[in-house]
Amino acid sequence: MAKHKVLVVGCGSMSNTWLDYVAQRADAEVVGLVDVYEETAIAMAERRGLNVPTFHDIEDALSATDANLVFDITIPDSHKQVVTTALHAGCHVFGEKPMGTSMADAADMVRVARTSGKRYAVMQNRRYLRQIRAVRAAVNYGAIGRLGALYADFFIGAHFGGFRDAMDNPLILDMAIHTFDQARFISGAKPVSVYCQEFNPPGSWYQGNAAAICIFEMSDGTVFCYRGAWCTEGFPTSWESDWRVTGSEGTILWDGRNDPTCEVALLDREPTGLHREMRTVEIPVAWSGREGHWGCLDEMFDALNEGRPAETECTDNIYSVAMVFGAIESARIGQKVYLRNLV
């Protein structure tokens, strides 16, 4: 009998990735499907050959099944209601990002998770890539000396249609949290403050601001600079962003697609002219875990089985959420925002 009895809430296209994952775990089984449009849940059950009940209401589903783990794969506006209902019912929750559509909602969700004694972990799949794990390891072992700054560029023309096109802050709220979380992961630091200029460029097909420039100060003294647009046609970056990580002795470059590269200065030699002589340092890409959603879900299940917080537990992920809502607030008021007031 499976240890983890999963109730899947939200049966849109993304749920296929989560359902594919559960199908290959011997210790997990789907016990129900929920969607606000129950016909969508019914269609998903039929398409995937799942002989499970379907519902349009999570409370009904929790009452009618023996679920002990909820997958929240709903739209961001529904996350708070789904997550808190599941936690109050005694279920653990694994959910898609962002935690909520406001900082107050995210803080409430963390509070409920803590008081319920249940786990709530958030999908941050872009931590689970061989190359970013290599970048983080290189920073940790001092390959470029003391970390000084991180720079990330994200430029993609994404024609989604649907709810993103109508969001007020589509880039920052729905996508930039990935890059913000990656910066936290690489640096190992927490955000302290942010200044953000948010705007909607000519030609944008989004109703809200689809471009932004952000400057974050981090708890270790480093600075993280983000430039992004979701309505840029031509020369796209990768979805993982294009990174430059600089330290006291050198620089790591990672374009999000290929293995990272690194140059460090020969500090034992005097500069000739304007520049020091540099040498190339190999960054081992040795992480053997699975990547993307499956890598993050592996970590979530491992943590649950071992009785520990997951790497993306809500109590940690809220710092990435604070970067999002701090940036939105900074853009709104035109001033630097200190994130200690949010977390």
PDB file of N, CA, C and O in Angstrom, residues 87-129:
ATOM      1  N   LEU A  87      -3.618  21.976   4.618  1.00  0.00           N
ATOM      2  CA  LEU A  87      -2.852  21.921   5.867  1.00  0.00           C
ATOM      3  C   LEU A  87      -3.776  21.756   7.062  1.00  0.00           C
ATOM      4  O   LEU A  87      -3.515  20.949   7.971  1.00  0.00           O
ATOM      5  N   HIS A  88      -4.856  22.516   7.088  1.00  0.00           N
ATOM      6  CA  HIS A  88      -5.821  22.402   8.183  1.00  0.00           C
ATOM      7  C   HIS A  88      -6.427  21.000   8.247  1.00  0.00           C
ATOM      8  O   HIS A  88      -6.799  20.520   9.333  1.00  0.00           O
ATOM      9  N   ALA A  89      -6.525  20.341   7.095  1.00  0.00           N
ATOM     10  CA  ALA A  89      -7.093  18.987   7.043  1.00  0.00           C
ATOM     11  C   ALA A  89      -6.080  17.915   7.413  1.00  0.00           C
ATOM     12  O   ALA A  89      -6.404  16.717   7.415  1.00  0.00           O
ATOM     13  N   GLY A  90      -4.856  18.314   7.711  1.00  0.00           N
ATOM     14  CA  GLY A  90      -3.835  17.365   8.129  1.00  0.00           C
ATOM     15  C   GLY A  90      -2.995  16.793   7.011  1.00  0.00           C
ATOM     16  O   GLY A  90      -2.328  15.764   7.196  1.00  0.00           O
ATOM     17  N   CYS A  91      -3.004  17.445   5.852  1.00  0.00           N
ATOM     18  CA  CYS A  91      -2.210  16.981   4.710  1.00  0.00           C
ATOM     19  C   CYS A  91      -0.945  17.810   4.553  1.00  0.00           C
ATOM     20  O   CYS A  91      -0.934  19.013   4.824  1.00  0.00           O
ATOM     21  N   HIS A  92       0.117  17.164   4.104  1.00  0.00           N
ATOM     22  CA  HIS A  92       1.274  17.883   3.611  1.00  0.00           C
ATOM     23  C   HIS A  92       0.931  18.454   2.238  1.00  0.00           C
ATOM     24  O   HIS A  92       0.012  17.969   1.562  1.00  0.00           O
ATOM     25  N   VAL A  93       1.684  19.484   1.813  1.00  0.00           N
ATOM     26  CA  VAL A  93       1.418  20.112   0.514  1.00  0.00           C
ATOM     27  C   VAL A  93       2.720  20.332  -0.240  1.00  0.00           C
ATOM     28  O   VAL A  93       3.690  20.843   0.318  1.00  0.00           O
ATOM     29  N   PHE A  94       2.724  19.939  -1.500  1.00  0.00           N
ATOM     30  CA  PHE A  94       3.748  20.347  -2.460  1.00  0.00           C
ATOM     31  C   PHE A  94       3.027  21.202  -3.489  1.00  0.00           C
ATOM     32  O   PHE A  94       2.005  20.769  -4.043  1.00  0.00           O
ATOM     33  N   GLY A  95       3.544  22.407  -3.774  1.00  0.00           N
ATOM     34  CA  GLY A  95       2.809  23.283  -4.663  1.00  0.00           C
ATOM     35  C   GLY A  95       3.671  24.036  -5.649  1.00  0.00           C
ATOM     36  O   GLY A  95       4.881  24.205  -5.456  1.00  0.00           O
ATOM     37  N   GLU A  96       3.031  24.498  -6.699  1.00  0.00           N
ATOM     38  CA  GLU A  96       3.710  25.341  -7.676  1.00  0.00           C
ATOM     39  C   GLU A  96       3.967  26.732  -7.090  1.00  0.00           C
ATOM     40  O   GLU A  96       3.284  27.188  -6.171  1.00  0.00           O
ATOM     41  N   LYS A  97       4.958  27.399  -7.640  1.00  0.00           N
ATOM     42  CA  LYS A  97       5.246  28.768  -7.257  1.00  0.00           C
ATOM     43  C   LYS A  97       4.268  29.702  -7.979  1.00  0.00           C
ATOM     44  O   LYS A  97       3.627  29.281  -8.972  1.00  0.00           O
ATOM     45  N   PRO A  98       4.147  30.982  -7.561  1.00  0.00           N
ATOM     46  CA  PRO A  98       4.623  31.534  -6.292  1.00  0.00           C
ATOM     47  C   PRO A  98       3.689  31.103  -5.167  1.00  0.00           C
ATOM     48  O   PRO A  98       2.552  30.666  -5.421  1.00  0.00           O
ATOM     49  N   MET A  99       4.145  31.228  -3.925  1.00  0.00           N
ATOM     50  CA  MET A  99       3.307  30.802  -2.806  1.00  0.00           C
ATOM     51  C   MET A  99       1.951  31.495  -2.826  1.00  0.00           C
ATOM     52  O   MET A  99       0.923  30.860  -2.590  1.00  0.00           O
ATOM     53  N   GLY A 100       1.930  32.788  -3.067  1.00  0.00           N
ATOM     54  CA  GLY A 100       0.679  33.521  -3.071  1.00  0.00           C
ATOM     55  C   GLY A 100       0.781  34.753  -3.941  1.00  0.00           C
ATOM     56  O   GLY A 100       1.838  35.056  -4.498  1.00  0.00           O
ATOM     57  N   THR A 101      -0.304  35.481  -4.039  1.00  0.00           N
ATOM     58  CA  THR A 101      -0.323  36.690  -4.855  1.00  0.00           C
ATOM     59  C   THR A 101      -0.151  37.948  -4.019  1.00  0.00           C
ATOM     60  O   THR A 101      -0.305  39.047  -4.530  1.00  0.00           O
ATOM     61  N   SER A 102       0.176  37.787  -2.747  1.00  0.00           N
ATOM     62  CA  SER A 102       0.553  38.922  -1.901  1.00  0.00           C
ATOM     63  C   SER A 102       1.476  38.409  -0.811  1.00  0.00           C
ATOM     64  O   SER A 102       1.482  37.216  -0.478  1.00  0.00           O
ATOM     65  N   MET A 103       2.262  39.317  -0.244  1.00  0.00           N
ATOM     66  CA  MET A 103       3.163  38.926   0.830  1.00  0.00           C
ATOM     67  C   MET A 103       2.377  38.507   2.069  1.00  0.00           C
ATOM     68  O   MET A 103       2.764  37.573   2.781  1.00  0.00           O
ATOM     69  N   ALA A 104       1.247  39.171   2.308  1.00  0.00           N
ATOM     70  CA  ALA A 104       0.419  38.822   3.464  1.00  0.00           C
ATOM     71  C   ALA A 104      -0.103  37.399   3.337  1.00  0.00           C
ATOM     72  O   ALA A 104      -0.112  36.631   4.313  1.00  0.00           O
ATOM     73  N   ASP A 105      -0.538  37.031   2.125  1.00  0.00           N
ATOM     74  CA  ASP A 105      -1.019  35.664   1.917  1.00  0.00           C
ATOM     75  C   ASP A 105       0.100  34.652   2.146  1.00  0.00           C
ATOM     76  O   ASP A 105      -0.108  33.608   2.786  1.00  0.00           O
ATOM     77  N   ALA A 106       1.293  34.931   1.623  1.00  0.00           N
ATOM     78  CA  ALA A 106       2.419  34.015   1.795  1.00  0.00           C
ATOM     79  C   ALA A 106       2.768  33.858   3.268  1.00  0.00           C
ATOM     80  O   ALA A 106       3.039  32.748   3.743  1.00  0.00           O
ATOM     81  N   ALA A 107       2.755  34.963   4.013  1.00  0.00           N
ATOM     82  CA  ALA A 107       3.056  34.897   5.445  1.00  0.00           C
ATOM     83  C   ALA A 107       2.007  34.079   6.184  1.00  0.00           C
ATOM     84  O   ALA A 107       2.332  33.299   7.097  1.00  0.00           O
ATOM     85  N   ASP A 108       0.747  34.227   5.799  1.00  0.00           N
ATOM     86  CA  ASP A 108      -0.319  33.429   6.414  1.00  0.00           C
ATOM     87  C   ASP A 108      -0.114  31.947   6.138  1.00  0.00           C
ATOM     88  O   ASP A 108      -0.331  31.089   7.005  1.00  0.00           O
ATOM     89  N   MET A 109       0.309  31.621   4.936  1.00  0.00           N
ATOM     90  CA  MET A 109       0.523  30.226   4.566  1.00  0.00           C
ATOM     91  C   MET A 109       1.666  29.611   5.378  1.00  0.00           C
ATOM     92  O   MET A 109       1.575  28.456   5.825  1.00  0.00           O
ATOM     93  N   VAL A 110       2.720  30.374   5.595  1.00  0.00           N
ATOM     94  CA  VAL A 110       3.821  29.891   6.429  1.00  0.00           C
ATOM     95  C   VAL A 110       3.346  29.683   7.861  1.00  0.00           C
ATOM     96  O   VAL A 110       3.674  28.675   8.502  1.00  0.00           O
ATOM     97  N   ARG A 111       2.559  30.608   8.366  1.00  0.00           N
ATOM     98  CA  ARG A 111       2.039  30.495   9.741  1.00  0.00           C
ATOM     99  C   ARG A 111       1.185  29.235   9.892  1.00  0.00           C
ATOM    100  O   ARG A 111       1.331  28.485  10.866  1.00  0.00           O
ATOM    101  N   VAL A 112       0.297  28.991   8.919  1.00  0.00           N
ATOM    102  CA  VAL A 112      -0.555  27.806   8.994  1.00  0.00           C
ATOM    103  C   VAL A 112       0.284  26.533   8.909  1.00  0.00           C
ATOM    104  O   VAL A 112       0.029  25.552   9.620  1.00  0.00           O
ATOM    105  N   ALA A 113       1.296  26.529   8.050  1.00  0.00           N
ATOM    106  CA  ALA A 113       2.167  25.357   7.944  1.00  0.00           C
ATOM    107  C   ALA A 113       2.854  25.071   9.269  1.00  0.00           C
ATOM    108  O   ALA A 113       2.934  23.920   9.719  1.00  0.00           O
ATOM    109  N   ARG A 114       3.343  26.128   9.914  1.00  0.00           N
ATOM    110  CA  ARG A 114       4.034  25.941  11.194  1.00  0.00           C
ATOM    111  C   ARG A 114       3.087  25.429  12.271  1.00  0.00           C
ATOM    112  O   ARG A 114       3.419  24.500  13.020  1.00  0.00           O
ATOM    113  N   THR A 115       1.917  26.009  12.380  1.00  0.00           N
ATOM    114  CA  THR A 115       0.987  25.614  13.435  1.00  0.00           C
ATOM    115  C   THR A 115       0.368  24.241  13.178  1.00  0.00           C
ATOM    116  O   THR A 115       0.008  23.530  14.120  1.00  0.00           O
ATOM    117  N   SER A 116       0.255  23.855  11.902  1.00  0.00           N
ATOM    118  CA  SER A 116      -0.339  22.558  11.579  1.00  0.00           C
ATOM    119  C   SER A 116       0.622  21.402  11.816  1.00  0.00           C
ATOM    120  O   SER A 116       0.199  20.246  11.963  1.00  0.00           O
ATOM    121  N   GLY A 117       1.925  21.712  11.816  1.00  0.00           N
ATOM    122  CA  GLY A 117       2.918  20.657  11.946  1.00  0.00           C
ATOM    123  C   GLY A 117       3.129  19.865  10.668  1.00  0.00           C
ATOM    124  O   GLY A 117       3.807  18.832  10.663  1.00  0.00           O
ATOM    125  N   LYS A 118       2.562  20.353   9.562  1.00  0.00           N
ATOM    126  CA  LYS A 118       2.700  19.682   8.273  1.00  0.00           C
ATOM    127  C   LYS A 118       3.695  20.415   7.382  1.00  0.00           C
ATOM    128  O   LYS A 118       4.018  21.579   7.618  1.00  0.00           O
ATOM    129  N   ARG A 119       4.165  19.742   6.365  1.00  0.00           N
ATOM    130  CA  ARG A 119       5.147  20.303   5.454  1.00  0.00           C
ATOM    131  C   ARG A 119       4.466  20.979   4.265  1.00  0.00           C
ATOM    132  O   ARG A 119       3.495  20.452   3.717  1.00  0.00           O
ATOM    133  N   TYR A 120       4.994  22.129   3.899  1.00  0.00           N
ATOM    134  CA  TYR A 120       4.563  22.796   2.668  1.00  0.00           C
ATOM    135  C   TYR A 120       5.817  23.207   1.920  1.00  0.00           C
ATOM    136  O   TYR A 120       6.560  24.085   2.354  1.00  0.00           O
ATOM    137  N   ALA A 121       6.081  22.542   0.801  1.00  0.00           N
ATOM    138  CA  ALA A 121       7.261  22.821  -0.022  1.00  0.00           C
ATOM    139  C   ALA A 121       6.816  23.363  -1.375  1.00  0.00           C
ATOM    140  O   ALA A 121       5.751  23.010  -1.881  1.00  0.00           O
ATOM    141  N   VAL A 122       7.650  24.232  -1.951  1.00  0.00           N
ATOM    142  CA  VAL A 122       7.285  24.985  -3.146  1.00  0.00           C
ATOM    143  C   VAL A 122       8.180  24.578  -4.320  1.00  0.00           C
ATOM    144  O   VAL A 122       9.393  24.428  -4.169  1.00  0.00           O
ATOM    145  N   MET A 123       7.588  24.434  -5.487  1.00  0.00           N
ATOM    146  CA  MET A 123       8.333  24.057  -6.681  1.00  0.00           C
ATOM    147  C   MET A 123       9.261  25.184  -7.125  1.00  0.00           C
ATOM    148  O   MET A 123       8.810  26.276  -7.466  1.00  0.00           O
ATOM    149  N   GLN A 124      10.551  24.929  -7.079  1.00  0.00           N
ATOM    150  CA  GLN A 124      11.568  25.829  -7.646  1.00  0.00           C
ATOM    151  C   GLN A 124      12.481  24.970  -8.507  1.00  0.00           C
ATOM    152  O   GLN A 124      13.633  24.695  -8.169  1.00  0.00           O
ATOM    153  N   ASN A 125      11.953  24.540  -9.649  1.00  0.00           N
ATOM    154  CA  ASN A 125      12.616  23.537 -10.470  1.00  0.00           C
ATOM    155  C   ASN A 125      13.939  23.999 -11.055  1.00  0.00           C
ATOM    156  O   ASN A 125      14.786  23.181 -11.405  1.00  0.00           O
ATOM    157  N   ARG A 126      14.151  25.318 -11.148  1.00  0.00           N
ATOM    158  CA  ARG A 126      15.383  25.781 -11.784  1.00  0.00           C
ATOM    159  C   ARG A 126      16.594  25.750 -10.849  1.00  0.00           C
ATOM    160  O   ARG A 126      17.699  26.068 -11.260  1.00  0.00           O
ATOM    161  N   ARG A 127      16.402  25.327  -9.612  1.00  0.00           N
ATOM    162  CA  ARG A 127      17.535  24.981  -8.755  1.00  0.00           C
ATOM    163  C   ARG A 127      18.110  23.616  -9.133  1.00  0.00           C
ATOM    164  O   ARG A 127      19.252  23.311  -8.794  1.00  0.00           O
ATOM    165  N   TYR A 128      17.285  22.808  -9.768  1.00  0.00           N
ATOM    166  CA  TYR A 128      17.637  21.411  -9.970  1.00  0.00           C
ATOM    167  C   TYR A 128      18.119  21.181 -11.396  1.00  0.00           C
ATOM    168  O   TYR A 128      17.492  20.496 -12.204  1.00  0.00           O
ATOM    169  N   LEU A 129      19.273  21.797 -11.668  1.00  0.00           N
ATOM    170  CA  LEU A 129      19.967  21.652 -12.942  1.00  0.00           C
ATOM    171  C   LEU A 129      21.436  21.400 -12.652  1.00  0.00           C
ATOM    172  O   LEU A 129      22.010  22.001 -11.727  1.00  0.00           O
TER     173      LEU A 129
END
